[in-house]
Amino acid sequence: MRFLGNIEAKTDAKGRAFLPAVFRKVLSASGEDSLILRKDIFEPCLVLYPQSVWNERMDTLRRRLSRWSRRDQMIYRQFVTDVETITLDGNGRFLIPKRYLKMANIDQQIRFTGMDDCIEIWATGEEGQSFMTAEEFSKAMEETMGMDSFLLPASQQADDKTTTAKDSAQ
């Protein structure tokens, strides 16, 4: 399940928004019918997790945290306390509770951003703070990926690695 793209939208007076059709199709194709909403840990945005993705994250977090550590229990409690289960109505709308609108500084204009296995919801204009300049991004990608050819198809990457291994052996 992969959510990709940026879609601008609006919330209505009650705080309801239409989940973009492209994202609804991904959910439907994956057999998902509910989402989990929470405020992002690092940024002033909201995050929608498909139920299966949320469950995986919860399982991973629980495995990494000890039930016998006060600090770990506090981390877990804080992570799970402020979440909402979201279901779409027949028209593809969902309600963003008022406290979440306030947490993310959302007035009416929003942007849905596909982030692979989840969807971020930003107040229009807020998302710019969370992006690098083009130069910073290219440098970060170079440092992160190095000489890896991550944009090549997997079959071609395997061929490149085989050739490199042969060259090194000679």
PDB file of C-alpha atoms in Angstrom:
ATOM      1  CA  MET A   1       0.000   0.000   0.000  1.00  0.00           C
ATOM      2  CA  ARG A   2       1.586   3.254  -1.150  1.00  0.00           C
ATOM      3  CA  PHE A   3       0.144   6.727  -0.859  1.00  0.00           C
ATOM      4  CA  LEU A   4       1.856   9.213  -3.163  1.00  0.00           C
ATOM      5  CA  GLY A   5       1.207  12.808  -4.135  1.00  0.00           C
ATOM      6  CA  ASN A   6      -0.035  16.125  -2.792  1.00  0.00           C
ATOM      7  CA  ILE A   7      -3.685  17.104  -2.998  1.00  0.00           C
ATOM      8  CA  GLU A   8      -5.156  20.392  -1.822  1.00  0.00           C
ATOM      9  CA  ALA A   9      -8.595  20.349  -0.209  1.00  0.00           C
ATOM     10  CA  LYS A  10     -10.836  22.160   2.284  1.00  0.00           C
ATOM     11  CA  THR A  11     -12.556  21.276   5.492  1.00  0.00           C
ATOM     12  CA  ASP A  12     -16.175  22.328   5.921  1.00  0.00           C
ATOM     13  CA  ALA A  13     -17.544  24.322   8.879  1.00  0.00           C
ATOM     14  CA  LYS A  14     -17.876  21.111  10.918  1.00  0.00           C
ATOM     15  CA  GLY A  15     -14.264  20.044  10.268  1.00  0.00           C
ATOM     16  CA  ARG A  16     -15.098  17.362   7.712  1.00  0.00           C
ATOM     17  CA  ALA A  17     -12.853  16.700   4.722  1.00  0.00           C
ATOM     18  CA  PHE A  18     -13.052  14.450   1.685  1.00  0.00           C
ATOM     19  CA  LEU A  19     -10.232  11.937   1.562  1.00  0.00           C
ATOM     20  CA  PRO A  20      -8.850  12.344  -1.975  1.00  0.00           C
ATOM     21  CA  ALA A  21     -10.153   9.708  -4.397  1.00  0.00           C
ATOM     22  CA  VAL A  22      -6.633   8.503  -5.260  1.00  0.00           C
ATOM     23  CA  PHE A  23      -6.055   7.660  -1.573  1.00  0.00           C
ATOM     24  CA  ARG A  24      -9.500   6.072  -1.191  1.00  0.00           C
ATOM     25  CA  LYS A  25      -8.665   3.764  -4.125  1.00  0.00           C
ATOM     26  CA  VAL A  26      -5.454   2.639  -2.418  1.00  0.00           C
ATOM     27  CA  LEU A  27      -7.357   1.934   0.805  1.00  0.00           C
ATOM     28  CA  SER A  28     -10.090   0.068  -1.017  1.00  0.00           C
ATOM     29  CA  ALA A  29      -7.627  -2.046  -3.011  1.00  0.00           C
ATOM     30  CA  SER A  30      -5.927  -2.989   0.279  1.00  0.00           C
ATOM     31  CA  GLY A  31      -9.204  -3.938   1.951  1.00  0.00           C
ATOM     32  CA  GLU A  32      -8.824  -1.222   4.602  1.00  0.00           C
ATOM     33  CA  ASP A  33     -11.942   0.393   6.006  1.00  0.00           C
ATOM     34  CA  SER A  34     -10.689   2.377   8.990  1.00  0.00           C
ATOM     35  CA  LEU A  35      -7.884   4.806   9.666  1.00  0.00           C
ATOM     36  CA  ILE A  36      -6.111   6.044  12.767  1.00  0.00           C
ATOM     37  CA  LEU A  37      -5.543   9.786  13.172  1.00  0.00           C
ATOM     38  CA  ARG A  38      -2.859  11.288  15.381  1.00  0.00           C
ATOM     39  CA  LYS A  39      -0.747  14.428  15.545  1.00  0.00           C
ATOM     40  CA  ASP A  40       2.713  13.928  14.049  1.00  0.00           C
ATOM     41  CA  ILE A  41       5.499  13.597  16.618  1.00  0.00           C
ATOM     42  CA  PHE A  42       7.866  16.046  14.927  1.00  0.00           C
ATOM     43  CA  GLU A  43       5.825  18.363  12.702  1.00  0.00           C
ATOM     44  CA  PRO A  44       2.669  20.486  12.987  1.00  0.00           C
ATOM     45  CA  CYS A  45       0.594  18.123  10.878  1.00  0.00           C
ATOM     46  CA  LEU A  46      -1.816  15.223  11.343  1.00  0.00           C
ATOM     47  CA  VAL A  47      -1.140  11.681  10.169  1.00  0.00           C
ATOM     48  CA  LEU A  48      -3.681   9.137   8.938  1.00  0.00           C
ATOM     49  CA  TYR A  49      -2.562   5.522   9.262  1.00  0.00           C
ATOM     50  CA  PRO A  50      -4.481   2.626   7.708  1.00  0.00           C
ATOM     51  CA  GLN A  51      -5.485   0.308  10.563  1.00  0.00           C
ATOM     52  CA  SER A  52      -3.036  -2.427   9.467  1.00  0.00           C
ATOM     53  CA  VAL A  53      -0.108   0.024   9.320  1.00  0.00           C
ATOM     54  CA  TRP A  54      -1.023   1.441  12.729  1.00  0.00           C
ATOM     55  CA  ASN A  55      -1.166  -2.069  14.190  1.00  0.00           C
ATOM     56  CA  GLU A  56       2.306  -2.853  12.811  1.00  0.00           C
ATOM     57  CA  ARG A  57       3.699   0.356  14.303  1.00  0.00           C
ATOM     58  CA  MET A  58       2.079  -0.410  17.645  1.00  0.00           C
ATOM     59  CA  ASP A  59       3.503  -3.938  17.643  1.00  0.00           C
ATOM     60  CA  THR A  60       6.978  -2.628  16.808  1.00  0.00           C
ATOM     61  CA  LEU A  61       6.818   0.049  19.496  1.00  0.00           C
ATOM     62  CA  ARG A  62       5.551  -2.417  22.092  1.00  0.00           C
ATOM     63  CA  ARG A  63       8.404  -4.848  21.282  1.00  0.00           C
ATOM     64  CA  ARG A  64      10.989  -2.094  21.729  1.00  0.00           C
ATOM     65  CA  LEU A  65       9.603  -0.782  25.013  1.00  0.00           C
ATOM     66  CA  SER A  66       9.679  -2.613  28.324  1.00  0.00           C
ATOM     67  CA  ARG A  67       6.521  -2.844  30.392  1.00  0.00           C
ATOM     68  CA  TRP A  68       8.824  -2.737  33.426  1.00  0.00           C
ATOM     69  CA  SER A  69      10.383   0.627  32.619  1.00  0.00           C
ATOM     70  CA  ARG A  70       8.552   3.724  33.842  1.00  0.00           C
ATOM     71  CA  ARG A  71      10.036   5.809  31.003  1.00  0.00           C
ATOM     72  CA  ASP A  72       9.060   3.247  28.352  1.00  0.00           C
ATOM     73  CA  GLN A  73       5.515   3.068  29.705  1.00  0.00           C
ATOM     74  CA  MET A  74       5.268   6.855  29.592  1.00  0.00           C
ATOM     75  CA  ILE A  75       6.464   6.870  25.974  1.00  0.00           C
ATOM     76  CA  TYR A  76       3.941   4.214  24.985  1.00  0.00           C
ATOM     77  CA  ARG A  77       1.116   5.910  26.881  1.00  0.00           C
ATOM     78  CA  GLN A  78       1.821   9.266  25.259  1.00  0.00           C
ATOM     79  CA  PHE A  79       1.984   7.702  21.801  1.00  0.00           C
ATOM     80  CA  VAL A  80      -1.345   5.861  22.091  1.00  0.00           C
ATOM     81  CA  THR A  81      -3.358   8.302  24.182  1.00  0.00           C
ATOM     82  CA  ASP A  82      -4.169  10.955  21.630  1.00  0.00           C
ATOM     83  CA  VAL A  83      -5.453   8.950  18.674  1.00  0.00           C
ATOM     84  CA  GLU A  84      -8.817   8.704  16.944  1.00  0.00           C
ATOM     85  CA  THR A  85     -10.287   5.924  14.859  1.00  0.00           C
ATOM     86  CA  ILE A  86     -11.584   7.405  11.620  1.00  0.00           C
ATOM     87  CA  THR A  87     -14.140   5.887   9.284  1.00  0.00           C
ATOM     88  CA  LEU A  88     -15.162   7.405   5.996  1.00  0.00           C
ATOM     89  CA  ASP A  89     -18.832   8.097   5.326  1.00  0.00           C
ATOM     90  CA  GLY A  90     -20.491   6.946   2.099  1.00  0.00           C
ATOM     91  CA  ASN A  91     -19.179  10.027   0.286  1.00  0.00           C
ATOM     92  CA  GLY A  92     -15.567   9.560   1.387  1.00  0.00           C
ATOM     93  CA  ARG A  93     -15.684  12.260   4.062  1.00  0.00           C
ATOM     94  CA  PHE A  94     -14.328  12.068   7.587  1.00  0.00           C
ATOM     95  CA  LEU A  95     -14.454  14.340  10.606  1.00  0.00           C
ATOM     96  CA  ILE A  96     -11.276  15.903  11.938  1.00  0.00           C
ATOM     97  CA  PRO A  97     -12.018  16.579  15.625  1.00  0.00           C
ATOM     98  CA  LYS A  98     -11.615  20.223  16.660  1.00  0.00           C
ATOM     99  CA  ARG A  99      -8.695  19.531  19.008  1.00  0.00           C
ATOM    100  CA  TYR A 100      -6.761  18.023  16.091  1.00  0.00           C
ATOM    101  CA  LEU A 101      -7.544  21.011  13.890  1.00  0.00           C
ATOM    102  CA  LYS A 102      -6.037  23.217  16.607  1.00  0.00           C
ATOM    103  CA  MET A 103      -2.963  20.981  17.069  1.00  0.00           C
ATOM    104  CA  ALA A 104      -2.141  21.276  13.363  1.00  0.00           C
ATOM    105  CA  ASN A 105      -3.143  24.955  12.977  1.00  0.00           C
ATOM    106  CA  ILE A 106      -5.751  23.964  10.409  1.00  0.00           C
ATOM    107  CA  ASP A 107      -8.319  26.587   9.524  1.00  0.00           C
ATOM    108  CA  GLN A 108      -9.978  25.426   6.327  1.00  0.00           C
ATOM    109  CA  GLN A 109      -7.397  24.970   3.566  1.00  0.00           C
ATOM    110  CA  ILE A 110      -5.503  21.676   3.853  1.00  0.00           C
ATOM    111  CA  ARG A 111      -3.025  19.593   1.892  1.00  0.00           C
ATOM    112  CA  PHE A 112      -2.980  15.800   1.902  1.00  0.00           C
ATOM    113  CA  THR A 113       0.530  14.423   1.382  1.00  0.00           C
ATOM    114  CA  GLY A 114       1.044  10.751   0.601  1.00  0.00           C
ATOM    115  CA  MET A 115       3.954   9.456   2.668  1.00  0.00           C
ATOM    116  CA  ASP A 116       4.181   5.863   1.413  1.00  0.00           C
ATOM    117  CA  ASP A 117       2.201   3.903   4.027  1.00  0.00           C
ATOM    118  CA  CYS A 118       0.443   6.864   5.665  1.00  0.00           C
ATOM    119  CA  ILE A 119      -1.078  10.237   4.764  1.00  0.00           C
ATOM    120  CA  GLU A 120      -0.145  13.591   6.285  1.00  0.00           C
ATOM    121  CA  ILE A 121      -2.659  16.422   6.576  1.00  0.00           C
ATOM    122  CA  TRP A 122      -1.156  19.904   6.639  1.00  0.00           C
ATOM    123  CA  ALA A 123      -2.615  23.365   7.026  1.00  0.00           C
ATOM    124  CA  THR A 124      -1.904  24.951   3.638  1.00  0.00           C
ATOM    125  CA  GLY A 125       1.240  27.040   4.022  1.00  0.00           C
ATOM    126  CA  GLU A 126       2.573  25.150   7.073  1.00  0.00           C
ATOM    127  CA  GLU A 127       4.160  22.337   5.056  1.00  0.00           C
ATOM    128  CA  GLY A 128       6.867  24.567   3.558  1.00  0.00           C
ATOM    129  CA  GLN A 129       8.779  24.589   6.843  1.00  0.00           C
ATOM    130  CA  SER A 130       9.251  20.827   6.633  1.00  0.00           C
ATOM    131  CA  PHE A 131      11.012  20.682   3.285  1.00  0.00           C
ATOM    132  CA  MET A 132      14.642  21.237   2.385  1.00  0.00           C
ATOM    133  CA  THR A 133      15.847  23.503  -0.365  1.00  0.00           C
ATOM    134  CA  ALA A 134      16.634  21.694  -3.617  1.00  0.00           C
ATOM    135  CA  GLU A 135      20.358  21.972  -2.871  1.00  0.00           C
ATOM    136  CA  GLU A 136      19.976  20.641   0.697  1.00  0.00           C
ATOM    137  CA  PHE A 137      17.814  17.787  -0.581  1.00  0.00           C
ATOM    138  CA  SER A 138      20.282  16.723  -3.292  1.00  0.00           C
ATOM    139  CA  LYS A 139      23.173  16.827  -0.814  1.00  0.00           C
ATOM    140  CA  ALA A 140      21.196  14.823   1.786  1.00  0.00           C
ATOM    141  CA  MET A 141      20.226  12.213  -0.820  1.00  0.00           C
ATOM    142  CA  GLU A 142      23.835  11.927  -1.962  1.00  0.00           C
ATOM    143  CA  GLU A 143      24.997  11.440   1.645  1.00  0.00           C
ATOM    144  CA  THR A 144      22.195   8.993   2.402  1.00  0.00           C
ATOM    145  CA  MET A 145      22.344   6.921  -0.744  1.00  0.00           C
ATOM    146  CA  GLY A 146      25.972   7.429  -1.741  1.00  0.00           C
ATOM    147  CA  MET A 147      26.818   5.575  -4.886  1.00  0.00           C
ATOM    148  CA  ASP A 148      23.828   3.249  -4.558  1.00  0.00           C
ATOM    149  CA  SER A 149      21.703   3.289  -7.650  1.00  0.00           C
ATOM    150  CA  PHE A 150      18.428   3.275  -5.728  1.00  0.00           C
ATOM    151  CA  LEU A 151      16.506   4.730  -8.658  1.00  0.00           C
ATOM    152  CA  LEU A 152      17.399   1.820 -10.921  1.00  0.00           C
ATOM    153  CA  PRO A 153      15.132  -1.226 -11.171  1.00  0.00           C
ATOM    154  CA  ALA A 154      16.112  -4.024  -8.755  1.00  0.00           C
ATOM    155  CA  SER A 155      17.157  -6.307 -11.650  1.00  0.00           C
ATOM    156  CA  GLN A 156      19.614  -3.713 -12.945  1.00  0.00           C
ATOM    157  CA  GLN A 157      20.960  -3.091  -9.420  1.00  0.00           C
ATOM    158  CA  ALA A 158      21.701  -6.822  -9.108  1.00  0.00           C
ATOM    159  CA  ASP A 159      23.535  -6.719 -12.462  1.00  0.00           C
ATOM    160  CA  ASP A 160      25.570  -3.701 -11.312  1.00  0.00           C
ATOM    161  CA  LYS A 161      26.531  -5.455  -8.055  1.00  0.00           C
ATOM    162  CA  THR A 162      27.573  -8.609  -9.923  1.00  0.00           C
ATOM    163  CA  THR A 163      29.738  -6.583 -12.315  1.00  0.00           C
ATOM    164  CA  THR A 164      31.301  -4.660  -9.405  1.00  0.00           C
ATOM    165  CA  ALA A 165      32.038  -7.897  -7.534  1.00  0.00           C
ATOM    166  CA  LYS A 166      33.700  -9.410 -10.626  1.00  0.00           C
ATOM    167  CA  ASP A 167      35.752  -6.247 -11.170  1.00  0.00           C
ATOM    168  CA  SER A 168      36.917  -6.301  -7.541  1.00  0.00           C
ATOM    169  CA  ALA A 169      37.939  -9.963  -7.728  1.00  0.00           C
ATOM    170  CA  GLN A 170      40.241  -9.367 -10.707  1.00  0.00           C
TER     171      GLN A 170
END
